[in-house]
PDB file of C-alpha atoms in Angstrom:
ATOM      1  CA  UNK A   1      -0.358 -22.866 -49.111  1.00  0.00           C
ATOM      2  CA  UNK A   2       2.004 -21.194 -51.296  1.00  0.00           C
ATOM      3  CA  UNK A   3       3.735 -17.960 -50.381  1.00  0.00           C
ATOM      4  CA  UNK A   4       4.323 -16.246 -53.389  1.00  0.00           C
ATOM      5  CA  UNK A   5       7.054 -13.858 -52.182  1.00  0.00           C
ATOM      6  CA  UNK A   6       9.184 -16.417 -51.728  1.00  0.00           C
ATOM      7  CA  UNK A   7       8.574 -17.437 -55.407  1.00  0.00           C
ATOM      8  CA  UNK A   8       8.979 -13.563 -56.329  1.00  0.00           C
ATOM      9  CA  UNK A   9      12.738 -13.452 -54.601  1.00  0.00           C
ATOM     10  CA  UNK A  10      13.901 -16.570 -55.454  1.00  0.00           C
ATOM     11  CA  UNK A  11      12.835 -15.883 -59.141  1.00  0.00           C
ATOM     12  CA  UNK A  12      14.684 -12.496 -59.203  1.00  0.00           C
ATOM     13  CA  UNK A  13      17.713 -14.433 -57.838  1.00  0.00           C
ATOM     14  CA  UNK A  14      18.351 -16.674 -60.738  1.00  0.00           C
ATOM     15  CA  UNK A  15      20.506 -16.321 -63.762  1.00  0.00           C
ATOM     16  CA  UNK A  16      18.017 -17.790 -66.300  1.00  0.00           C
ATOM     17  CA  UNK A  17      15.347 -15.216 -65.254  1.00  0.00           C
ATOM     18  CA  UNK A  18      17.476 -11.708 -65.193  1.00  0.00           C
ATOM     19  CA  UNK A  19      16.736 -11.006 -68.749  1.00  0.00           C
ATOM     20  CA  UNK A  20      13.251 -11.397 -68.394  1.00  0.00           C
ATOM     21  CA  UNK A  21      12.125  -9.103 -65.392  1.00  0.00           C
ATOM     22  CA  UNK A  22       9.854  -6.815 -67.487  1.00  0.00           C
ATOM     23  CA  UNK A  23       7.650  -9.405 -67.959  1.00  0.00           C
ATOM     24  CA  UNK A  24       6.836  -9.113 -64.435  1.00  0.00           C
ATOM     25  CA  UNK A  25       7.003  -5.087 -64.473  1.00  0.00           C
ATOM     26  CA  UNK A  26      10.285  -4.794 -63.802  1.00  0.00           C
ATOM     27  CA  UNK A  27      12.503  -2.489 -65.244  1.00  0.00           C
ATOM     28  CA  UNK A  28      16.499  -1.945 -64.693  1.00  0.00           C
ATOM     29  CA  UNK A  29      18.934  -1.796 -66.945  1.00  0.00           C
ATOM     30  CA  UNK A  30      21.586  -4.900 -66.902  1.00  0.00           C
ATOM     31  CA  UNK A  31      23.768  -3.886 -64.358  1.00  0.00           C
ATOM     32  CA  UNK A  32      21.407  -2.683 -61.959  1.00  0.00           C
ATOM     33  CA  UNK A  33      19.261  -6.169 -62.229  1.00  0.00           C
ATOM     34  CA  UNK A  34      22.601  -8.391 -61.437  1.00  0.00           C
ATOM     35  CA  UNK A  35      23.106  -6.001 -58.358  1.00  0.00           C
ATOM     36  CA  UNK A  36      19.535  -6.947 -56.549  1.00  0.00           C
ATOM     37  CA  UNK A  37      19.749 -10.382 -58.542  1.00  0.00           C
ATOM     38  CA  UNK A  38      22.676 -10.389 -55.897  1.00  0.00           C
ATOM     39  CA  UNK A  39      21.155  -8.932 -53.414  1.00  0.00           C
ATOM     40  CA  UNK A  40      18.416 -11.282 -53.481  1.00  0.00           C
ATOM     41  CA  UNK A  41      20.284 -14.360 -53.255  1.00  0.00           C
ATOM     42  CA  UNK A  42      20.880 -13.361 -49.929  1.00  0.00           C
ATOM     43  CA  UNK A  43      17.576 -12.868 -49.080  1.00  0.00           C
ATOM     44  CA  UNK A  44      16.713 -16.728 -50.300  1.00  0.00           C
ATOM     45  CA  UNK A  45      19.294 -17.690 -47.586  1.00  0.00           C
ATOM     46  CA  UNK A  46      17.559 -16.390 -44.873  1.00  0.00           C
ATOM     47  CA  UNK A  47      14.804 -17.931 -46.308  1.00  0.00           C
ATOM     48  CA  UNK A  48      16.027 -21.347 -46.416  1.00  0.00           C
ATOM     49  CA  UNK A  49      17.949 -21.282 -43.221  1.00  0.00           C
ATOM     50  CA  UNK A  50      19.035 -24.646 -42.654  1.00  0.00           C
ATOM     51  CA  UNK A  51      17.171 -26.119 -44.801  1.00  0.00           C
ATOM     52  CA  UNK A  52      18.210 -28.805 -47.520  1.00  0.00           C
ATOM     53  CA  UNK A  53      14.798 -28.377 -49.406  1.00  0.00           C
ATOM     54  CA  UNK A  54      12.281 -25.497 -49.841  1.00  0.00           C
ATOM     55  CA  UNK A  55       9.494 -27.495 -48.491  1.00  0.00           C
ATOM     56  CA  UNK A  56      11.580 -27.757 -45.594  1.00  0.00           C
ATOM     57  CA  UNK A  57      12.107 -23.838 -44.050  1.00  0.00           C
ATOM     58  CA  UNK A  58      10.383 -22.663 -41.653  1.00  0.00           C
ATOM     59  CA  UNK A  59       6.476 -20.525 -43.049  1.00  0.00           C
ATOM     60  CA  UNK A  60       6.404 -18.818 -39.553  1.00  0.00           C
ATOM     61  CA  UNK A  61       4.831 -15.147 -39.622  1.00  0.00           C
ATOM     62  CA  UNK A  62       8.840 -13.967 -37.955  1.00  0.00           C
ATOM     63  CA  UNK A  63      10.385 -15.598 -41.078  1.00  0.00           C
ATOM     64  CA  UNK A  64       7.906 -14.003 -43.403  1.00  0.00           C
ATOM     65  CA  UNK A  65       7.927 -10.662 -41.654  1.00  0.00           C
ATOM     66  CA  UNK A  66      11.629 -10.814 -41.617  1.00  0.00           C
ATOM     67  CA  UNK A  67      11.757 -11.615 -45.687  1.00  0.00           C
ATOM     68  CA  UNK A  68       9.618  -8.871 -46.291  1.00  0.00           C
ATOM     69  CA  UNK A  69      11.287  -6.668 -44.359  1.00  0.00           C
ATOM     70  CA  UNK A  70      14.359  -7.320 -46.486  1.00  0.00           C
ATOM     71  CA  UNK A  71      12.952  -7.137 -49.353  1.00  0.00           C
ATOM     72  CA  UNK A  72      11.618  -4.122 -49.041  1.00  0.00           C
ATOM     73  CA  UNK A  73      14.891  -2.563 -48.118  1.00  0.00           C
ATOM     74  CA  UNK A  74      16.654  -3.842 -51.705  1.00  0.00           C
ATOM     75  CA  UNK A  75      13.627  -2.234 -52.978  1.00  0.00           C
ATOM     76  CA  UNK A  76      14.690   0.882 -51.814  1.00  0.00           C
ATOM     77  CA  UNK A  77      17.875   1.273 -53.217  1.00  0.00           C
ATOM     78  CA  UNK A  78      16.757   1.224 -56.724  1.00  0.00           C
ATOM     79  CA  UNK A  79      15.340   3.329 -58.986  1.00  0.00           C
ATOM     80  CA  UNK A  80      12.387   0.264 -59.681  1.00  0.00           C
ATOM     81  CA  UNK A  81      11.411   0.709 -56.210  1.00  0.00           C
ATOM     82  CA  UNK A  82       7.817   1.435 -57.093  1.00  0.00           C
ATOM     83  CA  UNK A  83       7.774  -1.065 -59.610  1.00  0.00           C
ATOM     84  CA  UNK A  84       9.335  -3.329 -57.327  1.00  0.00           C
ATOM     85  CA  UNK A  85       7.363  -2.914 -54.735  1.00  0.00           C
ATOM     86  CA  UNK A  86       4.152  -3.004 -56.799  1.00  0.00           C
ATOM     87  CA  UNK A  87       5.325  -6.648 -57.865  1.00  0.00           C
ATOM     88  CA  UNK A  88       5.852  -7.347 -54.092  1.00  0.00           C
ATOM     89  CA  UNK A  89       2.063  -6.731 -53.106  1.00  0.00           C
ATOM     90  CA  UNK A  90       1.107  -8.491 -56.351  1.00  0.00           C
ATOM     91  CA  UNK A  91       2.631 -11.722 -55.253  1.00  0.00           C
ATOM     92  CA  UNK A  92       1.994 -11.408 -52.390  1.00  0.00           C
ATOM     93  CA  UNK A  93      -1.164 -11.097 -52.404  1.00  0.00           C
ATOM     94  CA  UNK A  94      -2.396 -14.101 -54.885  1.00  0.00           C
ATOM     95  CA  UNK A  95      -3.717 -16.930 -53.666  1.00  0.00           C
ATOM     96  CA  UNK A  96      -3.138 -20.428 -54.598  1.00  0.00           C
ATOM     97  CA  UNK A  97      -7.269 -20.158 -55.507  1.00  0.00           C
ATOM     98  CA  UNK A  98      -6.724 -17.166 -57.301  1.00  0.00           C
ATOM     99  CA  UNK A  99      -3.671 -18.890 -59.253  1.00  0.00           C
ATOM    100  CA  UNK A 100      -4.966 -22.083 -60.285  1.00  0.00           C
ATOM    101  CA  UNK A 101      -9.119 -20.095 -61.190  1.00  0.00           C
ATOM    102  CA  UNK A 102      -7.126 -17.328 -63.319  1.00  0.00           C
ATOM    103  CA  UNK A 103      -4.733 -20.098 -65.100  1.00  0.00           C
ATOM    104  CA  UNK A 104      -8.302 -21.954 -65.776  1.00  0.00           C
ATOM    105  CA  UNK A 105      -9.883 -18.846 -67.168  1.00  0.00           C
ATOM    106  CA  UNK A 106      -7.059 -17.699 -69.285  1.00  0.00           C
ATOM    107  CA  UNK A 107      -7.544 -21.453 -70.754  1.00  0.00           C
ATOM    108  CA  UNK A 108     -11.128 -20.930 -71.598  1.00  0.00           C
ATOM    109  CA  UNK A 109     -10.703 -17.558 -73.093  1.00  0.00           C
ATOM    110  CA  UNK A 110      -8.269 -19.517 -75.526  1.00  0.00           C
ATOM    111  CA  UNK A 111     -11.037 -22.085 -76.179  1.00  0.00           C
ATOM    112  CA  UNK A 112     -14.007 -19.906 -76.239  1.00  0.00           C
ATOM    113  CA  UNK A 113     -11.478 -17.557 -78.538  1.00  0.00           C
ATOM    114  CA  UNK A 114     -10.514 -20.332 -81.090  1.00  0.00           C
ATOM    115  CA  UNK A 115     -12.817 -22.567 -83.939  1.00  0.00           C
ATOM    116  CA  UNK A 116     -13.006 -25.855 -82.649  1.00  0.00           C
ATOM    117  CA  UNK A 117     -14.699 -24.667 -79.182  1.00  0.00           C
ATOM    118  CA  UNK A 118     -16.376 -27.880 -77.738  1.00  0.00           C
ATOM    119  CA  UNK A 119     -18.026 -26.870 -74.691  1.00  0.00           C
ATOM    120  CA  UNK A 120     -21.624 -28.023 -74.340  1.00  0.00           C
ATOM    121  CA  UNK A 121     -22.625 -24.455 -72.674  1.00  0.00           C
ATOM    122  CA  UNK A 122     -24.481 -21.928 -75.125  1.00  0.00           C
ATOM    123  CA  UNK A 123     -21.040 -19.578 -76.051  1.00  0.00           C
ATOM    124  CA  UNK A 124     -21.311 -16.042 -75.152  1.00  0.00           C
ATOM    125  CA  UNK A 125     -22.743 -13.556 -78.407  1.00  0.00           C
ATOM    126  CA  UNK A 126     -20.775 -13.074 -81.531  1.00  0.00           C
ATOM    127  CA  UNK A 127     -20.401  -9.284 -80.392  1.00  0.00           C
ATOM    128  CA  UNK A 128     -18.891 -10.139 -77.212  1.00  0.00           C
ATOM    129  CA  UNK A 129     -16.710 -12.719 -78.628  1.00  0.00           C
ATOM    130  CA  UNK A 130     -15.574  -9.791 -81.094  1.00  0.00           C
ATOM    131  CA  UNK A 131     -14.824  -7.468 -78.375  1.00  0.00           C
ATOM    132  CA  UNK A 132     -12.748  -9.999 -76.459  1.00  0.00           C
ATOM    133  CA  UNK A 133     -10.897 -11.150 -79.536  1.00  0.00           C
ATOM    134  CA  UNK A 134      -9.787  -7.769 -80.000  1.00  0.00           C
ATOM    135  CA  UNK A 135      -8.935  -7.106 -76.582  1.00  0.00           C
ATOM    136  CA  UNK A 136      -7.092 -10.285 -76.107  1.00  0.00           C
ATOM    137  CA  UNK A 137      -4.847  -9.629 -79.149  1.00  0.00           C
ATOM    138  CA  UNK A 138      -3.742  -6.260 -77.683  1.00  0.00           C
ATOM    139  CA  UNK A 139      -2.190  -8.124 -74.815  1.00  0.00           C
ATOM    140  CA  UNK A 140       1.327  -9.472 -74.692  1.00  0.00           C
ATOM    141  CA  UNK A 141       2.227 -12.775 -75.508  1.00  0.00           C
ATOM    142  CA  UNK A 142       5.612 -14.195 -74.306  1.00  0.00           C
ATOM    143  CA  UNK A 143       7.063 -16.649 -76.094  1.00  0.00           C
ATOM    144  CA  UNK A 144       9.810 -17.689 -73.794  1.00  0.00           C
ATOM    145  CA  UNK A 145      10.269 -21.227 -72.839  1.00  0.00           C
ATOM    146  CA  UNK A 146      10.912 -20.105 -68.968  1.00  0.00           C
ATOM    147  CA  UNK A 147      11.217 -24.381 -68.232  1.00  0.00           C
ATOM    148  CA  UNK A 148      13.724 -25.187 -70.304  1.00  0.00           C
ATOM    149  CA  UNK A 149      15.669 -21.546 -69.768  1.00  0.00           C
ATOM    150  CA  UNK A 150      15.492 -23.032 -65.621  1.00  0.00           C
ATOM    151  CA  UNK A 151      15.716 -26.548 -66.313  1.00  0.00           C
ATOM    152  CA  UNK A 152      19.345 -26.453 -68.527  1.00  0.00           C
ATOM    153  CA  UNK A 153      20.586 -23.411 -66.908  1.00  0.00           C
ATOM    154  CA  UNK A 154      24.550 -24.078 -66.073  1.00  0.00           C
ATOM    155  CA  UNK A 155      25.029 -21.441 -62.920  1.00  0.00           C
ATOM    156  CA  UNK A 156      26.265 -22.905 -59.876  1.00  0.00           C
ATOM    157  CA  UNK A 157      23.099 -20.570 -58.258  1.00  0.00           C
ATOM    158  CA  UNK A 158      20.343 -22.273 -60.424  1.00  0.00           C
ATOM    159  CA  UNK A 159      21.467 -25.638 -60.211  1.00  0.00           C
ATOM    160  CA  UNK A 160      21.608 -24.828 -56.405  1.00  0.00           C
ATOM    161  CA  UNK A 161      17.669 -23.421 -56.427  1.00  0.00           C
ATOM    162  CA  UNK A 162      16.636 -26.333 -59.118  1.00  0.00           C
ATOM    163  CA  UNK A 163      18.112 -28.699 -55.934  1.00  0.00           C
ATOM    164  CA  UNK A 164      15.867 -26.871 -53.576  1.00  0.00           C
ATOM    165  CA  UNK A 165      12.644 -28.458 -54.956  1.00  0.00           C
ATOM    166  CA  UNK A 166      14.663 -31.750 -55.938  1.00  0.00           C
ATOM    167  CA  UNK A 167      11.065 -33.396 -57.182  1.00  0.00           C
ATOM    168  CA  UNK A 168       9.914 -30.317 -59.056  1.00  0.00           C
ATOM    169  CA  UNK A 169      13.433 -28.887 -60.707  1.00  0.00           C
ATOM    170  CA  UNK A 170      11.143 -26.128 -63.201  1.00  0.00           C
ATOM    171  CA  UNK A 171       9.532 -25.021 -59.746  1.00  0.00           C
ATOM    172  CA  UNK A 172       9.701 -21.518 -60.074  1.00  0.00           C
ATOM    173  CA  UNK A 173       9.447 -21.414 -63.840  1.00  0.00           C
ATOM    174  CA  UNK A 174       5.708 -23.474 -63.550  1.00  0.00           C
ATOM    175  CA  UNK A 175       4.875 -21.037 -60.770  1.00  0.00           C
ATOM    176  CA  UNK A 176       6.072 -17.972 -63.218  1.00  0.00           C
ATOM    177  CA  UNK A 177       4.117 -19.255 -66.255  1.00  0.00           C
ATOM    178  CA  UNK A 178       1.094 -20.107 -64.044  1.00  0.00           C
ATOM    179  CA  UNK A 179       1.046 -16.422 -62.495  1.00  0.00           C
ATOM    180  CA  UNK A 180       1.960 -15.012 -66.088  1.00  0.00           C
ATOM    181  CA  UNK A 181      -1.570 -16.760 -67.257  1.00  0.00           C
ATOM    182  CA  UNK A 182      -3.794 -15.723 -64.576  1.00  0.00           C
ATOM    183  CA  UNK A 183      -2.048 -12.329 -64.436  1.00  0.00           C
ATOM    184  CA  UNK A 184      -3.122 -11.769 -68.488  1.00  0.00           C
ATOM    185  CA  UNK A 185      -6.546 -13.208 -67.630  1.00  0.00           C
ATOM    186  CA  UNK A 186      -7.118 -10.872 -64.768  1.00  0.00           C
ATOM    187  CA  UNK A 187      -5.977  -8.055 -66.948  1.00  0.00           C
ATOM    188  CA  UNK A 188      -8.369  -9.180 -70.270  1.00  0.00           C
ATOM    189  CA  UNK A 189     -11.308  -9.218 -67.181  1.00  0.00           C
ATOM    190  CA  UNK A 190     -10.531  -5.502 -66.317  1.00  0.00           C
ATOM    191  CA  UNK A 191     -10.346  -4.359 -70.358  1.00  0.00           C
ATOM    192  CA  UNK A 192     -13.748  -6.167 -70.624  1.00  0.00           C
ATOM    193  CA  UNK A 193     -15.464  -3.888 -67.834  1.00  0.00           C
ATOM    194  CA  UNK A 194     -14.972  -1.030 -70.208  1.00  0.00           C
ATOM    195  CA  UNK A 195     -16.107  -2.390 -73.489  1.00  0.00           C
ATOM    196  CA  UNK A 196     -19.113  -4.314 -72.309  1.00  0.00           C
ATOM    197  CA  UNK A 197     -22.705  -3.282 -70.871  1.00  0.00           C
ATOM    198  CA  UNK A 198     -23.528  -4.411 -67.636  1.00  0.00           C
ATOM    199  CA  UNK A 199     -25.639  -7.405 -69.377  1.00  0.00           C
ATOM    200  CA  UNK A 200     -22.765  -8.503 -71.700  1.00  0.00           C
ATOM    201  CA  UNK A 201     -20.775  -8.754 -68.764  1.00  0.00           C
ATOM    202  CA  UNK A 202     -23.332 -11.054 -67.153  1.00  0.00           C
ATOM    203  CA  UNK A 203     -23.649 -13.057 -69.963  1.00  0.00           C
ATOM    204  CA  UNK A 204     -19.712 -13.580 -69.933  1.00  0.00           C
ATOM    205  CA  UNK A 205     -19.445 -13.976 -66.368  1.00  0.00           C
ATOM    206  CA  UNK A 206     -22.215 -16.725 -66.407  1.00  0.00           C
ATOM    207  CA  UNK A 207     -20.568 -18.769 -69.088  1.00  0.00           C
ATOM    208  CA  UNK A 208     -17.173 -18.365 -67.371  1.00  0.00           C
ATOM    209  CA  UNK A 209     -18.661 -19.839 -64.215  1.00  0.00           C
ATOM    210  CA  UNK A 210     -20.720 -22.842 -66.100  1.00  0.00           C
ATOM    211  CA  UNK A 211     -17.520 -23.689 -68.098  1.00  0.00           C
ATOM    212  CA  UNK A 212     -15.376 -23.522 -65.394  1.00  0.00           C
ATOM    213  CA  UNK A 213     -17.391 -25.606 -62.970  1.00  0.00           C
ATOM    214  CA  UNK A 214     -17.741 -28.197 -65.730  1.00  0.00           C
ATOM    215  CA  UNK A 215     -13.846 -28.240 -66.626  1.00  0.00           C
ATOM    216  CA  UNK A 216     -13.188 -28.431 -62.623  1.00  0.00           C
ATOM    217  CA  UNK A 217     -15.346 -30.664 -61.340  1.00  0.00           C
ATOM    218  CA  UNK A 218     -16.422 -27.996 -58.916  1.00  0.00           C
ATOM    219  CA  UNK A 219     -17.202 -24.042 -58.523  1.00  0.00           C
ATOM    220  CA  UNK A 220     -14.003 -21.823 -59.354  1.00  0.00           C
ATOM    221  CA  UNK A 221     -13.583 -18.532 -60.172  1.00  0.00           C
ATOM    222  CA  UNK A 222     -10.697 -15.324 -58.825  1.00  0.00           C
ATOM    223  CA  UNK A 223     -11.663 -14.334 -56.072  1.00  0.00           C
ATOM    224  CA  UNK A 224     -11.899 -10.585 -57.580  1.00  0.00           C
ATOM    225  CA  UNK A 225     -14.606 -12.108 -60.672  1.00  0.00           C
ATOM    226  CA  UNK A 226     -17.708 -10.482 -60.114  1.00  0.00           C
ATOM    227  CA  UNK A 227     -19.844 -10.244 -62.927  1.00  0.00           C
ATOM    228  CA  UNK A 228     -20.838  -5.955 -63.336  1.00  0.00           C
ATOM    229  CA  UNK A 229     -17.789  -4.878 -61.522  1.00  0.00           C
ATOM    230  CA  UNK A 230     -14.787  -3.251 -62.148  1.00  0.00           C
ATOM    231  CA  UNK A 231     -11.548  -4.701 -60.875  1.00  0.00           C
ATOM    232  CA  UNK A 232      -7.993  -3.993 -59.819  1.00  0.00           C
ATOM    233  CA  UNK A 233      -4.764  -5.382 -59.953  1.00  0.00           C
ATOM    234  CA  UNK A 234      -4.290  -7.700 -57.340  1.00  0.00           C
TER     235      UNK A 234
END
């Protein structure tokens, strides 16, 4: 099971990321952003301990609680706290379902979105396609290669985190562009509750489901997808 804070602080504590925090929510100007950059790095040592590798540290609930705990106080001496802290309960609150569902959907939407759609399930209505369309190009787009910014980074910090996960050296940015998908997806879902009757929704929901379950090899979906209800940010 992942723990997603731990991908949160060690994120913030690399060079390669720093310019890119308000794609998260984050916003501090330069200077402020290398002081909790910083400030998080030592955070990721009490997260690693002793460890050589990530995989290696100790998940206890004391080590967690502790991480949080310190967290939370770098939180507080910024003017981002809420932001901050927002990001914190966002992380830490997805689920590796929730992750690898919302990734899934965000896929779909770009299929069920595009002209060569090849899905044997009867698409969703023109009008709802239209609405989505719309919707979906409101949203933001990053076009930032966050692999090869981690992979070729040249900081003694990030070749140090890279060496954490020695088999998977673009660790944190996969986990960053996988949370960046479902987070868009989850976002597009909420937009939709306001544009679309109750039925529409249905009808979207359904084909969602079918797709999915056909793509997967088994039933999928966020665990905050209901078809008819509103959502909130995770």
């Amino acid at each position: 099971m992942t723990n997603f804070l731990d991908v949160l602080i060690m994120l913030l504590s690399t060079d390669w990321f720093t310019p890119y925090w308000v794609e998260i929510g984050i916003r501090l100007d330069e200077a402020e952003r290398s002081v909790l950059r910083d400030d998080c790095r030592q955070v990721v040592k009490q997260i690693i301990g002793g460890a050589t590798e990530y995989w290696l540290i100790s998940f206890s609930d004391e080590r967690r609680d502790e991480t949080r705990v310190l967290f939370e106080s770098l939180a507080k001496k910024t003017r981002a706290e809420a932001a901050i802290v927002a990001s914190m309960k966002e992380w830490s609150e997805m689920s590796d379902e929730d992750l690898k569902a919302g990734w899934l959907f965000d896929l779909l939407t770009e299929d069920l979105l595009s002209n060569d759609f090849t899905y044997n399930h009867a698409v969703p209505h023109s009008d709802i396609r239209e609405v989505m369309a719309r919707e979906r190009e409101k949203q933001h787009h990053t076009d930032v290669d966050f692999g090869m910014l981690s992979n070729h980074s040249k900081s003694a910090w990030d070749r140090y985190v890279r060496q954490l996960t020695p088999d998977l050296p673009t660790y944190l940015a996969n986990m960053l562009l996988n949370f960046l998908r479902a987070r868009r997806f989850q976002l597009l879902w909420m937009s939709m509750q306001h544009k679309l009757n109750r039925e529409q929704i249905e009808e979207l929901a359904s084909w969602y489901r079918s797709t999915a379950r056909s793509r997967a090899q088994r039933s999928i979906a966020p665990s905050y997808f209901c078809a008819g209800s509103s959502t909130e940010l995770i």
